[in-house]
Each structure stands twice: as C-alpha cells, then as structure tokens.
Amino acid sequence: MSDEIPLIEAPKSRLPLLAAVVVVVLAIIGAVAFLATRGDDTPRATGDDAPAELSKDKPVKLVLGAVGASDPYWETLTEAAKEAGIDLEVRDFADYTQPNPALKEGELDANQFQHIVYLAEYNVANDDDLVPLGSTAIYPLGLYSQKYDDVADIPDGETVIVPDDDSNQARGLLVLQSAGLIKLKDGGSIFSTVADVDTSASRVKVKALQADLTPTSLPDVAAAIVNNDFVEDAGLKFDDAIAVDDPSDPKAVPYVNIFAVRAEDKDNPVLKKLVEVYQQTQAVLDGADEASGGTAEFVTISQADLEASLREVEAQIRDQK
C-alpha cells in the first residue's frame, strides 16, 4: 500500500477539521464501494429500476447468497441463468448466520441455503419478514461416527453432538430419538432442545455445538449430527451416515430448502425466473444431487404453500415464547 506516515498528535483546535475530512473520505469510499458492487451498466433484478422482461442480450444482475457455493453446480446454475438473461453472482458465506442479515440489508437479492424452520426462527427472532420464493430439495440429516459402524454399537453413556442452532438442533434430536439413542420429553417436536432430553431414559449424553464445528468433534465423541453442507468438507461420505431422518414424511415439509427474498420482492419476475431455471435445468439438479451424495429429494411446492408453512411455524415459535 502507501508509504508509512508517522503518527503525529494533531493540535486540539484542528481536530474538528480532521474529523470532517475523515467523514468526507469515508463517504466517498462508501459511495465508490456501492457503485462497484452495484454496477452502473447492468440493471439490477430488484429495486425501482428492475426490468419487467429478460433478454440474453441485456442481462439483469442478480446477487444470490449461499453457503457452500464452491460446489460445481452453482457454476452450472450461473451458466443456465445467463441463457435466461440473468447475470447471476453467487456469493459464498461461511456459516448460516450471515445470508439472512445480508439479504435484509440489501447486499443480496435472494439467498438459498435454509429450510422453512430456520427462516421462521430468524424472522421471529429479528422481527423480519423474509419470505420463501420457491422450493429446492429436502436433504436427510445424518448421524456420523468415526468410532462405530452402527448405532447399536454405541455404548451407553457416550456423548453425541448436535448442531446448536434451534432448527437443526431439534431435527438432530429427532434423528437421535428415532435411532433409539435418546428419549425426548413429550415425544419431541421441531422446537426440542438439548434441555428436552430425558436423561434418565436415554442411552447417550447430548451436547450442542456450532454447526460447522460438529464434524471436528468426531474424533473425541461417539457420533455427531453433521449438516449436509459440511459433510464432504470434513472428509466424510454421505453413505457413512449411521442414521438419517425420513424426508418423505409429510411432517418434513418445514425442512424443505428454499430460495428466500425480501417480502417486497416475492412477486419479482426475475427472481421467479431464477427459481424456474433451478427447478427445470436437469444439469443443475444432477449437480445438486451429486453434491449431496445422492441424498437430495427434489420437491416443487407452490409459493403459497411455502408461505403458509412459514406462517404456521412462525406462529408456533411465538406460542413457545
């Protein structure tokens, strides 16, 4: 960068002037950064100047947030979107806590990384109104172990890890219950937490960790629930799961993965076209399925039904508070 400038304390009488200069400089930097992100020549998918029609010769800029965007099928989606007149940028995020705030603040036009339960919990916790735009797939959640090949081999009293975010924690606990490792008070629900484990009736102890850290716990514990986004990065194979939930269960609808947008953009034709490209491009579906280790169960659920499921789960969450 530039040559080092010695730090010299400014006289007090000049501090207000320096502060004003700093404010101006920061404002200029912010404006330049905004323009660089937005692009002057390419119309955006959202906003007052969003076009009503798409053309391959005059593509529309759309920024999509994802977790695990290094998977090859995202590039396949980008190319397919280009043919439909969408200049798609897929922006990668390190963990699940980031894409929804980025969408809310306008850094993204849409995101695709979460299921309905996760979105409902985010909306209620943050008094937000993000909505589902379209469905992608339901992915079974798996229990993995580096010590045991079968759930029955796990000794009583061992420790099993689940993700600590509310939605995946509850789902992970239900997997453990189905596998006969624990008992949940009142049978469990999409709101169950580690505190709901009936320890006296359970075979194992359960602890919660941040989702991206559950794979790293495997050498030290009996088993761990690992979200699909982190399975291969952890050197695991989807076929290695010693227990999974059932994505064909009608109760699994709240766990369908979705494209999410701001409420004011739910009827945006460009965003809806992106969902259509995803759902109808076989190469994209094949790539997504391959990235999931063949576990993806693709579903096409209407936007109205997705919204209805979201509102129902949100209402249940509020009732729990």
PDB file of C-alpha atoms in Angstrom, residues 96 139-146 160-165 168-169 171-173 175-176 209-219 221 223-238 240-245 292 295:
ATOM      1  CA  TYR A  96     -25.732 -19.925   8.282  1.00  0.00           C
ATOM      2  CA  TYR A 139     -31.968 -33.242   2.456  1.00  0.00           C
ATOM      3  CA  PRO A 140     -31.906 -36.014   5.045  1.00  0.00           C
ATOM      4  CA  LEU A 141     -29.932 -35.074   8.133  1.00  0.00           C
ATOM      5  CA  GLY A 142     -27.335 -37.673   9.076  1.00  0.00           C
ATOM      6  CA  LEU A 143     -25.569 -39.003  12.170  1.00  0.00           C
ATOM      7  CA  TYR A 144     -21.873 -39.807  11.610  1.00  0.00           C
ATOM      8  CA  SER A 145     -19.209 -41.585  13.616  1.00  0.00           C
ATOM      9  CA  GLN A 146     -15.516 -42.344  13.259  1.00  0.00           C
ATOM     10  CA  VAL A 160     -23.241 -37.424  20.847  1.00  0.00           C
ATOM     11  CA  ILE A 161     -23.121 -33.934  19.292  1.00  0.00           C
ATOM     12  CA  VAL A 162     -25.940 -31.999  17.604  1.00  0.00           C
ATOM     13  CA  PRO A 163     -25.874 -28.544  15.927  1.00  0.00           C
ATOM     14  CA  ASP A 164     -26.640 -25.664  18.287  1.00  0.00           C
ATOM     15  CA  ASP A 165     -28.921 -23.616  16.004  1.00  0.00           C
ATOM     16  CA  ASN A 168     -31.204 -28.171  13.224  1.00  0.00           C
ATOM     17  CA  GLN A 169     -30.777 -28.960  16.910  1.00  0.00           C
ATOM     18  CA  ARG A 171     -34.182 -32.041  13.908  1.00  0.00           C
ATOM     19  CA  GLY A 172     -30.942 -33.684  15.031  1.00  0.00           C
ATOM     20  CA  LEU A 173     -32.507 -34.684  18.339  1.00  0.00           C
ATOM     21  CA  VAL A 175     -32.906 -38.309  14.456  1.00  0.00           C
ATOM     22  CA  LEU A 176     -31.263 -39.496  17.677  1.00  0.00           C
ATOM     23  CA  LEU A 209     -22.013 -27.244  19.086  1.00  0.00           C
ATOM     24  CA  GLN A 210     -21.966 -24.687  16.286  1.00  0.00           C
ATOM     25  CA  ALA A 211     -23.000 -26.473  13.076  1.00  0.00           C
ATOM     26  CA  ASP A 212     -19.679 -26.072  11.270  1.00  0.00           C
ATOM     27  CA  LEU A 213     -17.810 -27.476  14.296  1.00  0.00           C
ATOM     28  CA  THR A 214     -19.759 -30.709  14.727  1.00  0.00           C
ATOM     29  CA  PRO A 215     -17.552 -32.646  12.247  1.00  0.00           C
ATOM     30  CA  THR A 216     -14.376 -31.672  14.111  1.00  0.00           C
ATOM     31  CA  SER A 217     -15.787 -33.183  17.289  1.00  0.00           C
ATOM     32  CA  LEU A 218     -15.932 -36.685  15.807  1.00  0.00           C
ATOM     33  CA  PRO A 219     -12.525 -37.928  16.994  1.00  0.00           C
ATOM     34  CA  VAL A 221     -17.140 -38.260  20.743  1.00  0.00           C
ATOM     35  CA  ALA A 223     -21.070 -39.599  16.946  1.00  0.00           C
ATOM     36  CA  ALA A 224     -22.308 -36.259  15.666  1.00  0.00           C
ATOM     37  CA  ILE A 225     -25.141 -34.890  13.577  1.00  0.00           C
ATOM     38  CA  VAL A 226     -23.446 -33.190  10.606  1.00  0.00           C
ATOM     39  CA  ASN A 227     -25.324 -30.827   8.309  1.00  0.00           C
ATOM     40  CA  ASN A 228     -25.040 -31.729   4.631  1.00  0.00           C
ATOM     41  CA  ASP A 229     -23.116 -28.552   3.787  1.00  0.00           C
ATOM     42  CA  PHE A 230     -20.210 -29.730   5.959  1.00  0.00           C
ATOM     43  CA  VAL A 231     -20.135 -33.478   5.254  1.00  0.00           C
ATOM     44  CA  GLU A 232     -17.679 -33.595   2.362  1.00  0.00           C
ATOM     45  CA  ASP A 233     -15.584 -30.696   3.654  1.00  0.00           C
ATOM     46  CA  ALA A 234     -14.998 -32.818   6.742  1.00  0.00           C
ATOM     47  CA  GLY A 235     -13.755 -35.741   4.647  1.00  0.00           C
ATOM     48  CA  LEU A 236     -16.944 -37.726   5.231  1.00  0.00           C
ATOM     49  CA  LYS A 237     -19.186 -39.506   2.733  1.00  0.00           C
ATOM     50  CA  PHE A 238     -22.954 -39.303   2.857  1.00  0.00           C
ATOM     51  CA  ASP A 240     -21.196 -43.152   6.006  1.00  0.00           C
ATOM     52  CA  ALA A 241     -24.206 -41.911   7.977  1.00  0.00           C
ATOM     53  CA  ILE A 242     -25.262 -44.462  10.591  1.00  0.00           C
ATOM     54  CA  ALA A 243     -28.737 -42.887  10.960  1.00  0.00           C
ATOM     55  CA  VAL A 244     -30.837 -40.385   8.976  1.00  0.00           C
ATOM     56  CA  ASP A 245     -34.295 -38.860   9.136  1.00  0.00           C
ATOM     57  CA  SER A 292     -25.462 -34.053  -1.589  1.00  0.00           C
ATOM     58  CA  THR A 295     -29.422 -37.731  -0.868  1.00  0.00           C
TER      59      THR A 295
END
